[in-house]
PDB file of N, CA and C in Angstrom:
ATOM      1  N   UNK A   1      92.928  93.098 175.778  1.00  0.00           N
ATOM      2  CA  UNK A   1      93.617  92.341 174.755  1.00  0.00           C
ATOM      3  C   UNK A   1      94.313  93.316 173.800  1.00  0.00           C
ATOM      4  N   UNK A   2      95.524  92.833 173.303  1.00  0.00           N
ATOM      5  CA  UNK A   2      96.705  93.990 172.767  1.00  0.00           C
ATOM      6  C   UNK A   2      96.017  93.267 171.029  1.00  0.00           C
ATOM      7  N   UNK A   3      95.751  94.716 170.601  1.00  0.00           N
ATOM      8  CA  UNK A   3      95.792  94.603 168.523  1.00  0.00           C
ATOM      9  C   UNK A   3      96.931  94.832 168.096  1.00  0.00           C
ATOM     10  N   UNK A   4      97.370  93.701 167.216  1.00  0.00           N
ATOM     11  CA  UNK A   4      98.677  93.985 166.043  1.00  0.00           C
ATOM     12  C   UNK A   4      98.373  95.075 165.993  1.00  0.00           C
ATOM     13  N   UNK A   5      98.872  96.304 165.933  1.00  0.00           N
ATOM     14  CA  UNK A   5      98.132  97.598 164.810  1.00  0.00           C
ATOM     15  C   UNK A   5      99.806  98.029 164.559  1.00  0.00           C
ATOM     16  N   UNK A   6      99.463  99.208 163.482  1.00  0.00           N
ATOM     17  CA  UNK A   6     100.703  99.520 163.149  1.00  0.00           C
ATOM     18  C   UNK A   6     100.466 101.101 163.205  1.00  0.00           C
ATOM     19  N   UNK A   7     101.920 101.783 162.877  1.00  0.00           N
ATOM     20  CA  UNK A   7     101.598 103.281 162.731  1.00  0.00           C
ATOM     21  C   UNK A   7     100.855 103.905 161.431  1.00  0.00           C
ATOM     22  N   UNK A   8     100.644 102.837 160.625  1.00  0.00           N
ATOM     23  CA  UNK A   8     100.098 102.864 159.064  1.00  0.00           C
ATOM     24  C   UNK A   8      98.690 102.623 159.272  1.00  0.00           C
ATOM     25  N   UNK A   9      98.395 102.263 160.648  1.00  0.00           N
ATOM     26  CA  UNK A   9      96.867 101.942 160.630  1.00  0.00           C
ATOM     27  C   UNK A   9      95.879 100.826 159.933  1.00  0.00           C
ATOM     28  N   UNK A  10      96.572  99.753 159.465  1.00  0.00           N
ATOM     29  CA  UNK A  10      96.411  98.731 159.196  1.00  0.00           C
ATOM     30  C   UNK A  10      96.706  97.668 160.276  1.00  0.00           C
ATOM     31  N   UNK A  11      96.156  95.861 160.100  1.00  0.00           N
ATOM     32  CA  UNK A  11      96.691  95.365 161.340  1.00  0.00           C
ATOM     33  C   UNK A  11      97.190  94.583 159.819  1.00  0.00           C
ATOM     34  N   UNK A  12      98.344  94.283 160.143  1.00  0.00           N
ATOM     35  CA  UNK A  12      99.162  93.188 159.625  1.00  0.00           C
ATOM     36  C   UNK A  12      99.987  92.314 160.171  1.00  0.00           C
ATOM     37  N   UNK A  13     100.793  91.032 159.725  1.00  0.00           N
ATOM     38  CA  UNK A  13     101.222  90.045 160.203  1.00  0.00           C
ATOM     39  C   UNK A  13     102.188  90.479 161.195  1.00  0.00           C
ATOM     40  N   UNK A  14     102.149  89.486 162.393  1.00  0.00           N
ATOM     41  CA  UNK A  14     103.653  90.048 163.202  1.00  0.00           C
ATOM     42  C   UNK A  14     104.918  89.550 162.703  1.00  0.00           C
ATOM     43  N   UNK A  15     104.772  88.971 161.451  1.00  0.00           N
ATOM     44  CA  UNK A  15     106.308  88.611 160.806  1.00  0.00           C
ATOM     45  C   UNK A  15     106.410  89.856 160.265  1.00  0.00           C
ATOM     46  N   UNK A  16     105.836  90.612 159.638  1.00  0.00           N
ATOM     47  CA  UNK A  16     106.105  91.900 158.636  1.00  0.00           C
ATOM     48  C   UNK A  16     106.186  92.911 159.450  1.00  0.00           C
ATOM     49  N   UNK A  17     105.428  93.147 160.552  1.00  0.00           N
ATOM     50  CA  UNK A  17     106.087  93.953 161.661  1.00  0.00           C
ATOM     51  C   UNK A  17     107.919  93.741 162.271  1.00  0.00           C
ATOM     52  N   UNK A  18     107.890  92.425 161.744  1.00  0.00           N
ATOM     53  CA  UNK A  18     109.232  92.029 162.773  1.00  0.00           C
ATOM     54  C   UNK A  18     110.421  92.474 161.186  1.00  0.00           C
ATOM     55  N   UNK A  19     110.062  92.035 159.941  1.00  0.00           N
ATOM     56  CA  UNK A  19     110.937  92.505 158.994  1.00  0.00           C
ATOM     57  C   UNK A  19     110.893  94.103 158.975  1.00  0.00           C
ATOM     58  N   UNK A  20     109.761  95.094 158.844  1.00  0.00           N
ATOM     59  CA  UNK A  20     110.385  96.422 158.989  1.00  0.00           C
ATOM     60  C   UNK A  20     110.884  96.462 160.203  1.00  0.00           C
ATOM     61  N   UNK A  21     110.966  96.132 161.337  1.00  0.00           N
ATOM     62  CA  UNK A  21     111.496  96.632 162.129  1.00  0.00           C
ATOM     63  C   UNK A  21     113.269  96.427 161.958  1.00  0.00           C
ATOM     64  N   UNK A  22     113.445  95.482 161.298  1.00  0.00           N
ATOM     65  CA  UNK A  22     114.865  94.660 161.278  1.00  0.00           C
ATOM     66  C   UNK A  22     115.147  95.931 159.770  1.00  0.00           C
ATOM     67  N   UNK A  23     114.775  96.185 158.727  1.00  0.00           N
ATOM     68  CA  UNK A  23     114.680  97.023 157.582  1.00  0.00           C
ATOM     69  C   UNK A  23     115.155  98.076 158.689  1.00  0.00           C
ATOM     70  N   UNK A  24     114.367  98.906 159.234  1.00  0.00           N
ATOM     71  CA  UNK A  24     114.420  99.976 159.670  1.00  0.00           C
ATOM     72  C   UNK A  24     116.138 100.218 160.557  1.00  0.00           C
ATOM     73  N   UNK A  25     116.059  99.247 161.492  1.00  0.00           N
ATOM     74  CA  UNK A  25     117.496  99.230 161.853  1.00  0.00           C
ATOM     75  C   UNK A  25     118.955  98.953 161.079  1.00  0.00           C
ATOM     76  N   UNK A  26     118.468  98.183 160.513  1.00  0.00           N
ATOM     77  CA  UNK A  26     119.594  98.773 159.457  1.00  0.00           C
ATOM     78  C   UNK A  26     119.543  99.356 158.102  1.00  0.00           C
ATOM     79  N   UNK A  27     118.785  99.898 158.613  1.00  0.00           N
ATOM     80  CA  UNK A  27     119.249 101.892 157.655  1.00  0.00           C
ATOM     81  C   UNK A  27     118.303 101.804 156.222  1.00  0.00           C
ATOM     82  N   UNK A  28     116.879 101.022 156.594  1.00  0.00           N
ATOM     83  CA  UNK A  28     115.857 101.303 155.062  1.00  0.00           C
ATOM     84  C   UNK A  28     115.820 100.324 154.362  1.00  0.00           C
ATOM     85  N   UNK A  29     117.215  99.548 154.083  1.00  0.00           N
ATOM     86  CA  UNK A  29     117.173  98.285 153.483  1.00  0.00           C
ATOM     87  C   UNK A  29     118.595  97.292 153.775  1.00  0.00           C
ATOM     88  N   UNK A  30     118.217  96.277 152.910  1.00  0.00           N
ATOM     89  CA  UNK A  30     119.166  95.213 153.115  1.00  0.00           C
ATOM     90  C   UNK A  30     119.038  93.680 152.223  1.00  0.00           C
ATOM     91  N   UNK A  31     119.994  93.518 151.802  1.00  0.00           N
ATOM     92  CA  UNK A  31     119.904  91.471 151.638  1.00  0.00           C
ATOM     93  C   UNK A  31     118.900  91.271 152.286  1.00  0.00           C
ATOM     94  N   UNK A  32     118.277  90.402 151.310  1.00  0.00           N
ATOM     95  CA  UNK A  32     116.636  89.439 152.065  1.00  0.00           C
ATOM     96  C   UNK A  32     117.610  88.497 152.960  1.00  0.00           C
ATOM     97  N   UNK A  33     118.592  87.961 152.491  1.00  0.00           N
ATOM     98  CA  UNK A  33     119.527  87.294 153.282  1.00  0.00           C
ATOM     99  C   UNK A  33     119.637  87.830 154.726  1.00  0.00           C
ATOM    100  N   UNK A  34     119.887  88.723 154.868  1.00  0.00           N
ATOM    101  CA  UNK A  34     120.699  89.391 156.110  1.00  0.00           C
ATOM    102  C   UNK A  34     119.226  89.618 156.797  1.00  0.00           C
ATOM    103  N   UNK A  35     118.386  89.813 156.292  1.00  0.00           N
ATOM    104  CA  UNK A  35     116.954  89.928 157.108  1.00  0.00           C
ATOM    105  C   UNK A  35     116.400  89.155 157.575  1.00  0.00           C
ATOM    106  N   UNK A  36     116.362  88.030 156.606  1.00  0.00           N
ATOM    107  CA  UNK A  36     116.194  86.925 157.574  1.00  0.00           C
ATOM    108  C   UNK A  36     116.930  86.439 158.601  1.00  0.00           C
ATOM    109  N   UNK A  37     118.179  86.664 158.142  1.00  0.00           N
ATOM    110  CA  UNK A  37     119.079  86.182 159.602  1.00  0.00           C
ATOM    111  C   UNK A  37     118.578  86.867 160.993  1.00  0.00           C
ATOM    112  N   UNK A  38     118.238  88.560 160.380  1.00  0.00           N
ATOM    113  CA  UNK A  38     118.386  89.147 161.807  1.00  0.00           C
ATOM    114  C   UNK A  38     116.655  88.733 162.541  1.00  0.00           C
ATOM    115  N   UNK A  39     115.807  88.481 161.754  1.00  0.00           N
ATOM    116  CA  UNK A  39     114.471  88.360 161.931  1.00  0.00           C
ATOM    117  C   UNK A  39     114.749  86.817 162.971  1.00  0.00           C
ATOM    118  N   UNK A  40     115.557  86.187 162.144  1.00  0.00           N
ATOM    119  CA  UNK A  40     115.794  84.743 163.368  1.00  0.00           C
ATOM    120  C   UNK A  40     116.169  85.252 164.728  1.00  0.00           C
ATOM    121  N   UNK A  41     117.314  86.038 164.873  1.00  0.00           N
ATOM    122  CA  UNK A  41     117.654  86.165 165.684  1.00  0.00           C
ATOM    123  C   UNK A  41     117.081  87.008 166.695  1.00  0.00           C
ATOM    124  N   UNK A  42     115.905  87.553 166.211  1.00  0.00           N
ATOM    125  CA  UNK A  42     114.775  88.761 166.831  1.00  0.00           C
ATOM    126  C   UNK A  42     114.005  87.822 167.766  1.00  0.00           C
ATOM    127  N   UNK A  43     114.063  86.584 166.978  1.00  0.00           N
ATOM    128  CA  UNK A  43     112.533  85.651 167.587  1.00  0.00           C
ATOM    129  C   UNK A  43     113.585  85.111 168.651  1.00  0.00           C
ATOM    130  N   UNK A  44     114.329  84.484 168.299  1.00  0.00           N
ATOM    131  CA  UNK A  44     115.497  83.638 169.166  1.00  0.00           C
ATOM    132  C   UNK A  44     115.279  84.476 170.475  1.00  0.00           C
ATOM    133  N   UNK A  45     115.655  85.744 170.041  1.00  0.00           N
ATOM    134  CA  UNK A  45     115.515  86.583 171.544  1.00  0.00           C
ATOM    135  C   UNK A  45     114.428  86.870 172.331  1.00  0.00           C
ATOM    136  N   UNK A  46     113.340  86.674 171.649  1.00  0.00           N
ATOM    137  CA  UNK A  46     112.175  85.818 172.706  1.00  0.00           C
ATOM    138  C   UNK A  46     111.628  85.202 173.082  1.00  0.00           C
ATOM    139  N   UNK A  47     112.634  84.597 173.263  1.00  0.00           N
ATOM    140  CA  UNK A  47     112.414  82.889 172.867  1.00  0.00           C
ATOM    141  C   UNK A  47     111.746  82.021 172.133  1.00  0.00           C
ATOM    142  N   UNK A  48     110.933  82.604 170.879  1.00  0.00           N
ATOM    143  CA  UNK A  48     110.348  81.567 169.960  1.00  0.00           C
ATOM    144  C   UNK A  48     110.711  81.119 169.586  1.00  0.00           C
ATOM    145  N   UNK A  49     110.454  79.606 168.877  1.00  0.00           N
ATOM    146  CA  UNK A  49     110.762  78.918 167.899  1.00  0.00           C
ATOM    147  C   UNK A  49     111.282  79.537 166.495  1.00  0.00           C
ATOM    148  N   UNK A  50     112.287  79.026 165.829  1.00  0.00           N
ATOM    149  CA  UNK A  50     112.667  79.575 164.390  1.00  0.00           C
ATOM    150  C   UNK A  50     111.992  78.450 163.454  1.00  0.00           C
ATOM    151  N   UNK A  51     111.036  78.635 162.856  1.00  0.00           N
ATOM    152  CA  UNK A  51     110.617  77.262 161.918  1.00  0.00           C
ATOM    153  C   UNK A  51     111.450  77.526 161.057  1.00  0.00           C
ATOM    154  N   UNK A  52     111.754  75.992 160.296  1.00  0.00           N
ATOM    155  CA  UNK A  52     112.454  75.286 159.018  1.00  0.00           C
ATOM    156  C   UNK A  52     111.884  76.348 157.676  1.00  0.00           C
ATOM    157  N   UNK A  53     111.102  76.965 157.464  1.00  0.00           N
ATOM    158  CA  UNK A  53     110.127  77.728 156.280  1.00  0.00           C
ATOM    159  C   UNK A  53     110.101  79.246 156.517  1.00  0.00           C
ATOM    160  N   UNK A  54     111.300  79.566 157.721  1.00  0.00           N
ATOM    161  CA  UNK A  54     110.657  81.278 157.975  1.00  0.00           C
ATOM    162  C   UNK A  54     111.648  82.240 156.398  1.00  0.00           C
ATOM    163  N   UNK A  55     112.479  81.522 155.805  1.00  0.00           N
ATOM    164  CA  UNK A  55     113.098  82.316 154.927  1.00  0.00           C
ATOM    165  C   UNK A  55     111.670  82.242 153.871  1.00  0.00           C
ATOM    166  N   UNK A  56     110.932  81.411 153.470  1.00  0.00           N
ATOM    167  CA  UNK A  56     110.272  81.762 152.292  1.00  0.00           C
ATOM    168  C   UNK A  56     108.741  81.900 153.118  1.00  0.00           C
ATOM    169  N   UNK A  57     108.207  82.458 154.725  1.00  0.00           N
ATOM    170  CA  UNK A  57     107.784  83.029 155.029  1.00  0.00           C
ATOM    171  C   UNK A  57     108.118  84.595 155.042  1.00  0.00           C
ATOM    172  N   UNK A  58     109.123  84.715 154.986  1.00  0.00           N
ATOM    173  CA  UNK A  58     109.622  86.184 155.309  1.00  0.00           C
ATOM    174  C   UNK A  58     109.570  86.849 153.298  1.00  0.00           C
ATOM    175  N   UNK A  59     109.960  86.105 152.666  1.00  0.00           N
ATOM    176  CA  UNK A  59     109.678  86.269 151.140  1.00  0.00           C
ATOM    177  C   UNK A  59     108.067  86.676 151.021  1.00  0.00           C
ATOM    178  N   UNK A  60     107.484  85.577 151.529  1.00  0.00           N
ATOM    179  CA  UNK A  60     105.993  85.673 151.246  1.00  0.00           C
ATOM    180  C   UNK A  60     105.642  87.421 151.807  1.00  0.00           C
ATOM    181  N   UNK A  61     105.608  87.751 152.890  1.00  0.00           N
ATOM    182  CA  UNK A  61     105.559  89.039 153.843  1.00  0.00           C
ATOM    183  C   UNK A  61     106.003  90.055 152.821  1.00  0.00           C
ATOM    184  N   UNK A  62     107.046  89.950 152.299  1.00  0.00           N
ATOM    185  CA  UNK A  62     107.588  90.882 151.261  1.00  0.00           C
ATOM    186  C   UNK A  62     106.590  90.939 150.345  1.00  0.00           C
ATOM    187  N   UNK A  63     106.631  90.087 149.343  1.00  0.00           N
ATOM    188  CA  UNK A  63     105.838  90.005 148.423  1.00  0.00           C
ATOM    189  C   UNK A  63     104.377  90.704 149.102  1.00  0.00           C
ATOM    190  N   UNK A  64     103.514  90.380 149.856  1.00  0.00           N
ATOM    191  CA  UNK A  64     102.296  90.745 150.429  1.00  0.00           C
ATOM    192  C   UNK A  64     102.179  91.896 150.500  1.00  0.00           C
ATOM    193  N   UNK A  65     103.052  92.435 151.261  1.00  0.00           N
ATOM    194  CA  UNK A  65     102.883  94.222 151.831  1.00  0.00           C
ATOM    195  C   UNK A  65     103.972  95.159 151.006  1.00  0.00           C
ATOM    196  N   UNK A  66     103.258  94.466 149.517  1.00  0.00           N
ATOM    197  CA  UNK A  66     104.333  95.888 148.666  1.00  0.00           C
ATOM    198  C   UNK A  66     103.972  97.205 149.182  1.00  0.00           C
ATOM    199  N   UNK A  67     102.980  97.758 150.038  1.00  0.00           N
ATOM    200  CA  UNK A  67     102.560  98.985 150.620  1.00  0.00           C
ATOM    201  C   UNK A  67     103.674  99.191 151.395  1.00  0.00           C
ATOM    202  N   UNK A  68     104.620  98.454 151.710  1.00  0.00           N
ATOM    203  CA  UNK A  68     105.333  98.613 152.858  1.00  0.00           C
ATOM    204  C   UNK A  68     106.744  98.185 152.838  1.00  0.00           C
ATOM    205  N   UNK A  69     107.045  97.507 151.315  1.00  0.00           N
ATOM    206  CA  UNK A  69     108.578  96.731 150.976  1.00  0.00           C
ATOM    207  C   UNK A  69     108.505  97.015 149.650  1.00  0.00           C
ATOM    208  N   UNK A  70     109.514  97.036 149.125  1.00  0.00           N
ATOM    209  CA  UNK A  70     109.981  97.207 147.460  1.00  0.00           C
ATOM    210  C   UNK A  70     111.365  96.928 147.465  1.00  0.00           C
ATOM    211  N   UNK A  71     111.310  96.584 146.223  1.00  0.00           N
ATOM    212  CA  UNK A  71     113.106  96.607 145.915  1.00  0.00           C
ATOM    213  C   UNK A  71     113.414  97.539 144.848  1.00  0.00           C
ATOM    214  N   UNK A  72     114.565  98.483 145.912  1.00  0.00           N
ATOM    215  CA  UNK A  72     115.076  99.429 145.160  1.00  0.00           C
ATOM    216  C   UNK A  72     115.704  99.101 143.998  1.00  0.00           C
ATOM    217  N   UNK A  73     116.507  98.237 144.074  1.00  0.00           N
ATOM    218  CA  UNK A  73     117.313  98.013 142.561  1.00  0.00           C
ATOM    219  C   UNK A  73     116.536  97.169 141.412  1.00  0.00           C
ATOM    220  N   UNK A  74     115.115  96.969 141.559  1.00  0.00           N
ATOM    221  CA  UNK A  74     114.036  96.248 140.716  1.00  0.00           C
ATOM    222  C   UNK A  74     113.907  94.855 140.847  1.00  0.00           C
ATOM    223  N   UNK A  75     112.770  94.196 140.254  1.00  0.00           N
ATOM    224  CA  UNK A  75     112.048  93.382 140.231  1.00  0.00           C
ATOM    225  C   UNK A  75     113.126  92.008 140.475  1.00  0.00           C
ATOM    226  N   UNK A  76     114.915  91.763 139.730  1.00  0.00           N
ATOM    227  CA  UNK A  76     115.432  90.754 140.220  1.00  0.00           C
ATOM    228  C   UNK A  76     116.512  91.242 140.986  1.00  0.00           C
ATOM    229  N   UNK A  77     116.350  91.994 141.839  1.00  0.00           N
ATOM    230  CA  UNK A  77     117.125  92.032 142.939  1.00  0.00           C
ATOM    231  C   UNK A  77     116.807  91.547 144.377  1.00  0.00           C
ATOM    232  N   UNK A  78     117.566  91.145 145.060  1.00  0.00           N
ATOM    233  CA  UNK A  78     117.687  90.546 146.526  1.00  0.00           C
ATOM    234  C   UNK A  78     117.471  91.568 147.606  1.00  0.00           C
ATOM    235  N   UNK A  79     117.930  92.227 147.217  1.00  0.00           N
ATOM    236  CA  UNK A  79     117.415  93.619 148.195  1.00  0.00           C
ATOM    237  C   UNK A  79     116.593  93.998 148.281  1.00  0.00           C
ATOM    238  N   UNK A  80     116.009  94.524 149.730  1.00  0.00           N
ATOM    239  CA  UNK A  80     114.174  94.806 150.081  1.00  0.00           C
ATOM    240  C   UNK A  80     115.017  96.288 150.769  1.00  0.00           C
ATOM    241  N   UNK A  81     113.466  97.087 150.367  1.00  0.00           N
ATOM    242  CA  UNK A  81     113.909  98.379 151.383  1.00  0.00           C
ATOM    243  C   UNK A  81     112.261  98.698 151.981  1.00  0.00           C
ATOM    244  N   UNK A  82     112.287  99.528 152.916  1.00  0.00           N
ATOM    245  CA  UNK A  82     110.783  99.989 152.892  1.00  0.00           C
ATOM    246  C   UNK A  82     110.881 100.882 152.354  1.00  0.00           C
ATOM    247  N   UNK A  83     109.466 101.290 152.065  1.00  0.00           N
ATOM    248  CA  UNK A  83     108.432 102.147 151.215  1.00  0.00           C
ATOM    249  C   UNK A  83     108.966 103.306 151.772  1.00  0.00           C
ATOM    250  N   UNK A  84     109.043 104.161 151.119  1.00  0.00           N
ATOM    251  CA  UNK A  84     109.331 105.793 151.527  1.00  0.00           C
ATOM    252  C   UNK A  84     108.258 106.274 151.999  1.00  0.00           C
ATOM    253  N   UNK A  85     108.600 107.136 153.522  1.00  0.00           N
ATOM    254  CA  UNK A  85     107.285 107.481 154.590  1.00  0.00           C
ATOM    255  C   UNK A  85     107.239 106.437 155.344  1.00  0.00           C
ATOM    256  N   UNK A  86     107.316 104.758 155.128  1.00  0.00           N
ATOM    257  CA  UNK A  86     107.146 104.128 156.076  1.00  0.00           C
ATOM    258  C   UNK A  86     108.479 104.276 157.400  1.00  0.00           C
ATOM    259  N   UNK A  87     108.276 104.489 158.486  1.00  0.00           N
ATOM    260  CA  UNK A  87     108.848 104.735 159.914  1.00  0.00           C
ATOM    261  C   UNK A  87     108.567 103.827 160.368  1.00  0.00           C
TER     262      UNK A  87
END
């Protein structure tokens, strides 16, 4: 049986795995907007379901793993980046 695990050595959600990975490709950060889009289109491509709630699931994920998301331009900005060191 396969463990979520991460390179951080924690197991965390496979939505927050699926937002850094979408962070990481385009270049550290981005619009929560544009992340969610690409996070839809991540699942789309394997064929999962997109639920009606994944934009303020994908918020929630943020919010959760400040170890692992921040916003560079502060507390009311739209923009998420990862954590410096996170790969």
């Amino acid at each position: 049986m396969a463990q979520n695990t991460t390179p951080w050595g924690a197991q965390i959600d496979p939505l927050a795995q699926d937002v850094a990975a979408v962070l990481k490709r385009m270049g550290g950060s981005a619009h929560q907007r544009d992340v969610v889009q690409c996070v839809a289109a991540l699942k789309r491509q394997r064929g999962e379901t997109v639920a009606q709630d994944l934009a303020a699931r994908v918020i929630e994920v943020f919010e959760r793993y400040r170890d692992l998301f921040f916003r560079p331009f502060g507390e009311g900005s739209m923009r998420w980046a990862l954590q410096p060191g996170v790969a």
